[in-house]
Amino acid sequence: MIGFDWAEPESLPEALALLGEGDPSVRPIAGGTALMLMMKAGVFQPSRLVSLHRLGSELCGIQENALGELEIGAMTTLTELQHAPAIAKSFRVVRQALVRLSNPRVRNVARVGGALAHGDPHMDLPPLLAMLGARAVIRGLKTMREIAVEDLYTGYYETVLEPGELITKVTVPPLSGRKAAYAKVTARAVEDWPALGVALSFAMDGDAVKEAKVVISAATEKVTRLPETEKALAGKPADAEALKSAGEVAAGEASLLSDAQGSAAYKRELLRVYIGRAVRQALSNSHH
Amino acid sequence: MTQVGRAMPRLEARAKVSGKAEYTHNLRLPGMLTCKIFRSTVPHGKLLSVDTAAASALAGVHRVITANDILQIVPEPYYGPAFHDQPILAVDKVRYVGEPVAAVLADDPHIAEQAVQLISATYEELPAVYDETEALKTDVYVHETLKPAGTFADLKHLAGMKNTNVALEFHLRHGDPDTAMASADVVLEHTFKTQQCLHVPFEPSVSVAEPTDAGLTIHTSTQTPSFVRMEIARLLGWPDNRVRVKVPLLGGGFGAKVYVKMEALAAVCAVLVRRPVKVALTMEEQFYLITKHPTTFHIRSGVSKDGKILARECNVMWNGGAYADIGPRVTQKSGFTAPGPYDIENVKIDSFELYTNRTPAGALRGFGIPQLVWAYECHTDLIARELGIDPVEFRRKNVLREGRQQATGTPMHDAAIEVVLETLAMRMNWAAPFDRGTGPVKRGRGIAIGFKASISPTTSVAIVNVSADGTASLQMSTVDMGQGSDTAMAQIVADVLAMNAESVRVVHPDTDVTPYDMGTLGSRSMFHMGNAVRLAAEDARSKLQALAREVDLPEGSNVPYQELFVRRYGMKAGNVVGVGSYIPSYTPPDKSNGQSSNVTPFWMIGGTGVEVEVDTETGHVKVTKLVNIIDGGKPVNPSIARTQISGATVMQLGFTSLEKMNLDGGQVTNASLADYKVPGIYDIPPMDVDMVDAEQTNGPFGAKGIGESGTFGVSPAIANAIHDAVGVRIWELPLTPEVVLRAIRTAEGRPLAAAE
Amino acid sequence: MKFSGELAVAAPLSEVFDRIRDARIFASCINGVSNLEEIGPDKYSALFETKVAFMKFKFQVEVEMTKAERPNLIEGKIEGKPLGIVGRLNATSSTTLAERGNETVISYDVEANLTGKLGSLGRPVLNAKAKEMEKQFMANLQASFATDGKGGAA
């Protein structure tokens, strides 16, 4: 590794100012778990890293707002998120997903903001929060905007974040009785990058599924919503036949990539099967 | 209390868990420079030039070394235990991507690494060969001429041979296989393959070479201190006693640290710059150092209708990579057990070690046996299925029994193959009906048994030194790399000298102090060094008895040792030094037919049974039960023995289901633990590991080696269980979910699209 | 890494042949190639820069047309080194042309190898980039025929 500058701003404006010059070799670092791998791989050589760890107090905390939404500070660690009482109370699906996200040593230092901003499709949190309808507050030195997590990703490692912008907060709307699940499929060791991640939620109208939302990642170039699959689930019971045909729709709808975890053909089979499995998982999760 | 047989905690356990244990990495020497390596980016080519100017000019760089520098002090800078074929730094050719070409020395490792990025080399690229079968047929030759080291008599005739990639061929004939095959009721033939894997010692190779008045001290993470000393002395043209090799604890070895690894580079750099030099590889670089042989095994058996194996032909090709390392020994020494632990009158074995343009392959836990057992136990299972005979029953009909001749002609002694098989069957509840399930998850079970011949002949020497206060220390060059050798050997000494094992001080290998040992490898230490240690302790004991007679103490008077010294020397002074050396008897195999009446002093046996669940929709295989039973003689330390079996099991599970070094254009594409997955805690199935009641009569207190036995049966047992569950046979490792699903779907007639 | 495909251009075969066998045009269809300098017959050195998100890559390359056999076979190779990091990029391409009505069908096979760190840990990032580059190259080549067909891109 080649030497670089290390800055430790004490406030958000200071951090944003350090990042604001638009130099892509200047990058923010939160937990650094993903960024360090890229530096070791030789694909990224920073001239300066702007550490956000002193912004803890400004950007931490998990609380419920007046609308019943959960507001999560971007510098919250994944372990803190995993064990937050508010998560246990209202978002069991998030805790279940975090238990299998990487490993405890990584979760202890990785932050929610970093997990969302990184842009590697092989991650668990982005499709999950996208599916939950979460919104990210993005701050620049003079700007502030709120973007749905679902709309953050434009390509492989590409996000809508401009240089000089940081995610400061993520807001997650309540499930309001919807069933939700995140199915992580690994093709090698149990503790591994996902080969496929399927996040879905839906409401029930008697026996029928309605208002389904399906988001996948890992096997795709970026976090990807599957509207055709959502339509295929709508109005049908969650029985074997309906889930099988929804799986077929998903297998045809998604554009899948081959990589170290498996060929596109194999991932297609996983997707075909895991739409149904995720729905069943959501149904068994229904007692929050 | 007897010390041998005590399930005592390891002597170094507390130091390890409290962070006080001594490892080579912890060493800080004044003036120490770090060495970082510039590596070939071409799989096969002539090295035309190396441009080090920019690197040398970087502030903080002390010196940049290439082969030209090394040639000033080492006229023939090639090393290796079997062939002197591996250059310290590439001289005129490179033979694999990742081969060391230049080295940067600096105080600061980050500056050294930065300087490496500024080095460039030009090559005239040559065609490359990666596959073992192709290497046998191609006219692309990795080495211009073969250069046997002269250490192994059976390789001498290869000197100067050209136009071949075959580093060694081993041929064995027993009985009349051609006739027997022709007259068999059923003949079955299959081909099995295995993949290139990595040892992944959590401590990658690290060596520090320190110039001293006497010559050189090399602090290194090695399993073979005596060899390192001799080889470095040979390279430098020095007498052995000018090189001192010191070895603290190892963070795992598994065969990755045998013979010379980074010691030669560290040594020549240290001699060139007259300062201590540390070469510490990253885990990524470990993928460019030493690996496990990929193999292709064609196996053919002729059997009678009622299930007797009449003849077996084995053709094994070993992919040895760019440099021989100990590969030729793997090919030969495992080669003769290729037919399996079966009583087969007519056997033909042809085993070939091939050079290719890949990271060199060498010793990895099992020393070739797991690759052979993979093939012969899958094959044996298929034969049993074909004949409609239960797999356990088929093996019962055919296993080698006491006194019967193995394929080499050596009669089997103290090899509890039957007992292992029966114990396995019982623990697997084999006689009970087995429910294979009706839904998308199918269940299956499988077994496999394998064996290994201990390496022979090898020399071990040990010294037991009793001090004037009656305490003892053990000086031996066996390396504790986590297998518990310090503890087990201390127990032997303590048992003979009637003291507690905790009070025996085990001196870590230091070639100024600890005598010769062939190496800590191949599960040899317990038997070979254990015998030497026992002899040394007995020698010390008889010298103490002689001392007692000298001071006129009556026979059987139980005077404490310190009292003897006071009586003899007038005060607390003096030592009693016992020496033991051991080399087993051995008859070398006949050159023409591989036959020998005494090819090994002991056999290792391992049998595995598994139950699996196969998700037929995704190919995921879950091992729900795993039984691993070995014949390890009488364990010196039963609790360490059990951890060795379970450790071997987990390691082999990784090679079975998860691990494979991927290659593209000669480049390893997953040279990182982020992408080369080894088993984690959640990958470990419920395991029942055990040793049968057995005794190795010529071993120390009935003991023998066990470190590798747990690896033998794991892979084929799982493949056999998958076959049992879903009716498909998989011919190649690793058994990933994608591989399993593809096999299932192809058998169903709806194959997946080809992988791109 | 292997990729292959085909594309059809509305131009006669011999014209397509002349266009593609010119190393400058070949190189100019790759986004990010600059400083093209002739260093030998049909051989050029160039700088190749590309990026994936915030990760930048620069290679010093040599582009050479190794074979141009009328009427329809062209082979080329690229050999390069990433700047500032140990590694090697090399790619060989083989292109055959076929007439189809008044179109020419260009069929290509490319084999690319990347060794060194980028070829190992960095591979997934660069693999994704390679696919994108393939699409861009084809689009650029197609576009170069959509002009007056008189050749000579920068």
PDB file of N, CA, C and O in Angstrom, chain B residues 408-438:
ATOM      1  N   THR B 408       2.772 -53.551  -2.846  1.00  0.00           N
ATOM      2  CA  THR B 408       4.231 -53.542  -2.948  1.00  0.00           C
ATOM      3  C   THR B 408       4.826 -54.891  -2.560  1.00  0.00           C
ATOM      4  O   THR B 408       6.022 -55.108  -2.699  1.00  0.00           O
ATOM      5  N   GLY B 409       4.004 -55.764  -2.031  1.00  0.00           N
ATOM      6  CA  GLY B 409       4.546 -57.029  -1.553  1.00  0.00           C
ATOM      7  C   GLY B 409       4.857 -57.001  -0.072  1.00  0.00           C
ATOM      8  O   GLY B 409       5.182 -58.043   0.519  1.00  0.00           O
ATOM      9  N   THR B 410       4.784 -55.831   0.559  1.00  0.00           N
ATOM     10  CA  THR B 410       5.035 -55.747   2.000  1.00  0.00           C
ATOM     11  C   THR B 410       3.826 -56.297   2.754  1.00  0.00           C
ATOM     12  O   THR B 410       2.692 -55.901   2.476  1.00  0.00           O
ATOM     13  N   PRO B 411       4.051 -57.208   3.702  1.00  0.00           N
ATOM     14  CA  PRO B 411       2.905 -57.739   4.460  1.00  0.00           C
ATOM     15  C   PRO B 411       2.373 -56.701   5.435  1.00  0.00           C
ATOM     16  O   PRO B 411       3.135 -55.908   5.996  1.00  0.00           O
ATOM     17  N   MET B 412       1.058 -56.704   5.648  1.00  0.00           N
ATOM     18  CA  MET B 412       0.405 -55.753   6.545  1.00  0.00           C
ATOM     19  C   MET B 412       0.575 -56.204   7.987  1.00  0.00           C
ATOM     20  O   MET B 412       0.287 -57.356   8.323  1.00  0.00           O
ATOM     21  N   HIS B 413       1.042 -55.271   8.831  1.00  0.00           N
ATOM     22  CA  HIS B 413       1.101 -55.533  10.278  1.00  0.00           C
ATOM     23  C   HIS B 413       0.573 -54.331  11.023  1.00  0.00           C
ATOM     24  O   HIS B 413       0.818 -53.190  10.609  1.00  0.00           O
ATOM     25  N   ASP B 414      -0.120 -54.583  12.120  1.00  0.00           N
ATOM     26  CA  ASP B 414      -0.635 -53.489  12.952  1.00  0.00           C
ATOM     27  C   ASP B 414      -1.413 -52.462  12.126  1.00  0.00           C
ATOM     28  O   ASP B 414      -1.231 -51.262  12.283  1.00  0.00           O
ATOM     29  N   ALA B 415      -2.277 -52.953  11.248  1.00  0.00           N
ATOM     30  CA  ALA B 415      -3.110 -52.054  10.437  1.00  0.00           C
ATOM     31  C   ALA B 415      -4.554 -52.474  10.643  1.00  0.00           C
ATOM     32  O   ALA B 415      -5.018 -53.444  10.041  1.00  0.00           O
ATOM     33  N   ALA B 416      -5.255 -51.774  11.496  1.00  0.00           N
ATOM     34  CA  ALA B 416      -6.592 -52.205  11.934  1.00  0.00           C
ATOM     35  C   ALA B 416      -7.678 -51.780  10.947  1.00  0.00           C
ATOM     36  O   ALA B 416      -8.675 -51.157  11.326  1.00  0.00           O
ATOM     37  N   ILE B 417      -7.508 -52.170   9.686  1.00  0.00           N
ATOM     38  CA  ILE B 417      -8.450 -51.739   8.650  1.00  0.00           C
ATOM     39  C   ILE B 417      -9.846 -52.301   8.910  1.00  0.00           C
ATOM     40  O   ILE B 417     -10.847 -51.580   8.860  1.00  0.00           O
ATOM     41  N   GLU B 418      -9.884 -53.598   9.211  1.00  0.00           N
ATOM     42  CA  GLU B 418     -11.195 -54.242   9.483  1.00  0.00           C
ATOM     43  C   GLU B 418     -11.900 -53.587  10.646  1.00  0.00           C
ATOM     44  O   GLU B 418     -13.111 -53.351  10.609  1.00  0.00           O
ATOM     45  N   VAL B 419     -11.132 -53.337  11.724  1.00  0.00           N
ATOM     46  CA  VAL B 419     -11.740 -52.767  12.929  1.00  0.00           C
ATOM     47  C   VAL B 419     -12.279 -51.376  12.622  1.00  0.00           C
ATOM     48  O   VAL B 419     -13.373 -51.000  13.064  1.00  0.00           O
ATOM     49  N   VAL B 420     -11.516 -50.601  11.845  1.00  0.00           N
ATOM     50  CA  VAL B 420     -11.990 -49.256  11.479  1.00  0.00           C
ATOM     51  C   VAL B 420     -13.284 -49.378  10.683  1.00  0.00           C
ATOM     52  O   VAL B 420     -14.260 -48.665  10.939  1.00  0.00           O
ATOM     53  N   LEU B 421     -13.311 -50.297   9.733  1.00  0.00           N
ATOM     54  CA  LEU B 421     -14.504 -50.476   8.893  1.00  0.00           C
ATOM     55  C   LEU B 421     -15.708 -50.859   9.742  1.00  0.00           C
ATOM     56  O   LEU B 421     -16.799 -50.298   9.611  1.00  0.00           O
ATOM     57  N   GLU B 422     -15.526 -51.824  10.635  1.00  0.00           N
ATOM     58  CA  GLU B 422     -16.649 -52.289  11.454  1.00  0.00           C
ATOM     59  C   GLU B 422     -17.113 -51.204  12.432  1.00  0.00           C
ATOM     60  O   GLU B 422     -18.303 -51.042  12.666  1.00  0.00           O
ATOM     61  N   THR B 423     -16.157 -50.479  12.988  1.00  0.00           N
ATOM     62  CA  THR B 423     -16.513 -49.405  13.913  1.00  0.00           C
ATOM     63  C   THR B 423     -17.317 -48.328  13.184  1.00  0.00           C
ATOM     64  O   THR B 423     -18.319 -47.818  13.689  1.00  0.00           O
ATOM     65  N   LEU B 424     -16.870 -48.041  11.996  1.00  0.00           N
ATOM     66  CA  LEU B 424     -17.559 -47.055  11.169  1.00  0.00           C
ATOM     67  C   LEU B 424     -18.994 -47.495  10.892  1.00  0.00           C
ATOM     68  O   LEU B 424     -19.951 -46.736  11.064  1.00  0.00           O
ATOM     69  N   ALA B 425     -19.123 -48.742  10.485  1.00  0.00           N
ATOM     70  CA  ALA B 425     -20.452 -49.265  10.155  1.00  0.00           C
ATOM     71  C   ALA B 425     -21.365 -49.184  11.366  1.00  0.00           C
ATOM     72  O   ALA B 425     -22.541 -48.820  11.268  1.00  0.00           O
ATOM     73  N   MET B 426     -20.820 -49.498  12.533  1.00  0.00           N
ATOM     74  CA  MET B 426     -21.617 -49.487  13.742  1.00  0.00           C
ATOM     75  C   MET B 426     -22.033 -48.060  14.093  1.00  0.00           C
ATOM     76  O   MET B 426     -23.183 -47.789  14.377  1.00  0.00           O
ATOM     77  N   ARG B 427     -21.081 -47.121  14.055  1.00  0.00           N
ATOM     78  CA  ARG B 427     -21.381 -45.734  14.429  1.00  0.00           C
ATOM     79  C   ARG B 427     -22.323 -45.071  13.424  1.00  0.00           C
ATOM     80  O   ARG B 427     -23.020 -44.117  13.742  1.00  0.00           O
ATOM     81  N   MET B 428     -22.307 -45.563  12.207  1.00  0.00           N
ATOM     82  CA  MET B 428     -23.200 -45.031  11.184  1.00  0.00           C
ATOM     83  C   MET B 428     -24.544 -45.734  11.233  1.00  0.00           C
ATOM     84  O   MET B 428     -25.448 -45.391  10.479  1.00  0.00           O
ATOM     85  N   ASN B 429     -24.657 -46.720  12.101  1.00  0.00           N
ATOM     86  CA  ASN B 429     -25.893 -47.487  12.201  1.00  0.00           C
ATOM     87  C   ASN B 429     -26.253 -48.066  10.819  1.00  0.00           C
ATOM     88  O   ASN B 429     -27.390 -48.027  10.374  1.00  0.00           O
ATOM     89  N   TRP B 430     -25.221 -48.571  10.177  1.00  0.00           N
ATOM     90  CA  TRP B 430     -25.332 -48.953   8.767  1.00  0.00           C
ATOM     91  C   TRP B 430     -26.378 -50.038   8.529  1.00  0.00           C
ATOM     92  O   TRP B 430     -27.035 -50.077   7.498  1.00  0.00           O
ATOM     93  N   ALA B 431     -26.537 -50.929   9.516  1.00  0.00           N
ATOM     94  CA  ALA B 431     -27.473 -52.038   9.313  1.00  0.00           C
ATOM     95  C   ALA B 431     -28.927 -51.588   9.348  1.00  0.00           C
ATOM     96  O   ALA B 431     -29.810 -52.279   8.825  1.00  0.00           O
ATOM     97  N   ALA B 432     -29.183 -50.435   9.941  1.00  0.00           N
ATOM     98  CA  ALA B 432     -30.572 -49.974  10.057  1.00  0.00           C
ATOM     99  C   ALA B 432     -31.059 -49.407   8.732  1.00  0.00           C
ATOM    100  O   ALA B 432     -30.277 -48.896   7.944  1.00  0.00           O
ATOM    101  N   PRO B 433     -32.384 -49.482   8.501  1.00  0.00           N
ATOM    102  CA  PRO B 433     -32.913 -48.899   7.257  1.00  0.00           C
ATOM    103  C   PRO B 433     -32.697 -47.393   7.260  1.00  0.00           C
ATOM    104  O   PRO B 433     -32.631 -46.761   8.306  1.00  0.00           O
ATOM    105  N   PHE B 434     -32.580 -46.832   6.077  1.00  0.00           N
ATOM    106  CA  PHE B 434     -32.241 -45.415   5.960  1.00  0.00           C
ATOM    107  C   PHE B 434     -33.274 -44.720   5.092  1.00  0.00           C
ATOM    108  O   PHE B 434     -33.535 -45.137   3.969  1.00  0.00           O
ATOM    109  N   ASP B 435     -33.845 -43.658   5.615  1.00  0.00           N
ATOM    110  CA  ASP B 435     -34.913 -42.952   4.906  1.00  0.00           C
ATOM    111  C   ASP B 435     -34.315 -41.891   3.997  1.00  0.00           C
ATOM    112  O   ASP B 435     -33.704 -40.934   4.471  1.00  0.00           O
ATOM    113  N   ARG B 436     -34.502 -42.035   2.691  1.00  0.00           N
ATOM    114  CA  ARG B 436     -33.900 -41.078   1.762  1.00  0.00           C
ATOM    115  C   ARG B 436     -34.781 -39.865   1.471  1.00  0.00           C
ATOM    116  O   ARG B 436     -34.397 -38.985   0.710  1.00  0.00           O
ATOM    117  N   GLY B 437     -35.949 -39.813   2.073  1.00  0.00           N
ATOM    118  CA  GLY B 437     -36.794 -38.631   1.943  1.00  0.00           C
ATOM    119  C   GLY B 437     -37.579 -38.639   0.642  1.00  0.00           C
ATOM    120  O   GLY B 437     -37.210 -39.313  -0.320  1.00  0.00           O
ATOM    121  N   THR B 438     -38.665 -37.865   0.621  1.00  0.00           N
ATOM    122  CA  THR B 438     -39.525 -37.855  -0.559  1.00  0.00           C
ATOM    123  C   THR B 438     -39.683 -36.467  -1.176  1.00  0.00           C
ATOM    124  O   THR B 438     -40.096 -36.339  -2.303  1.00  0.00           O
TER     125      THR B 438
END
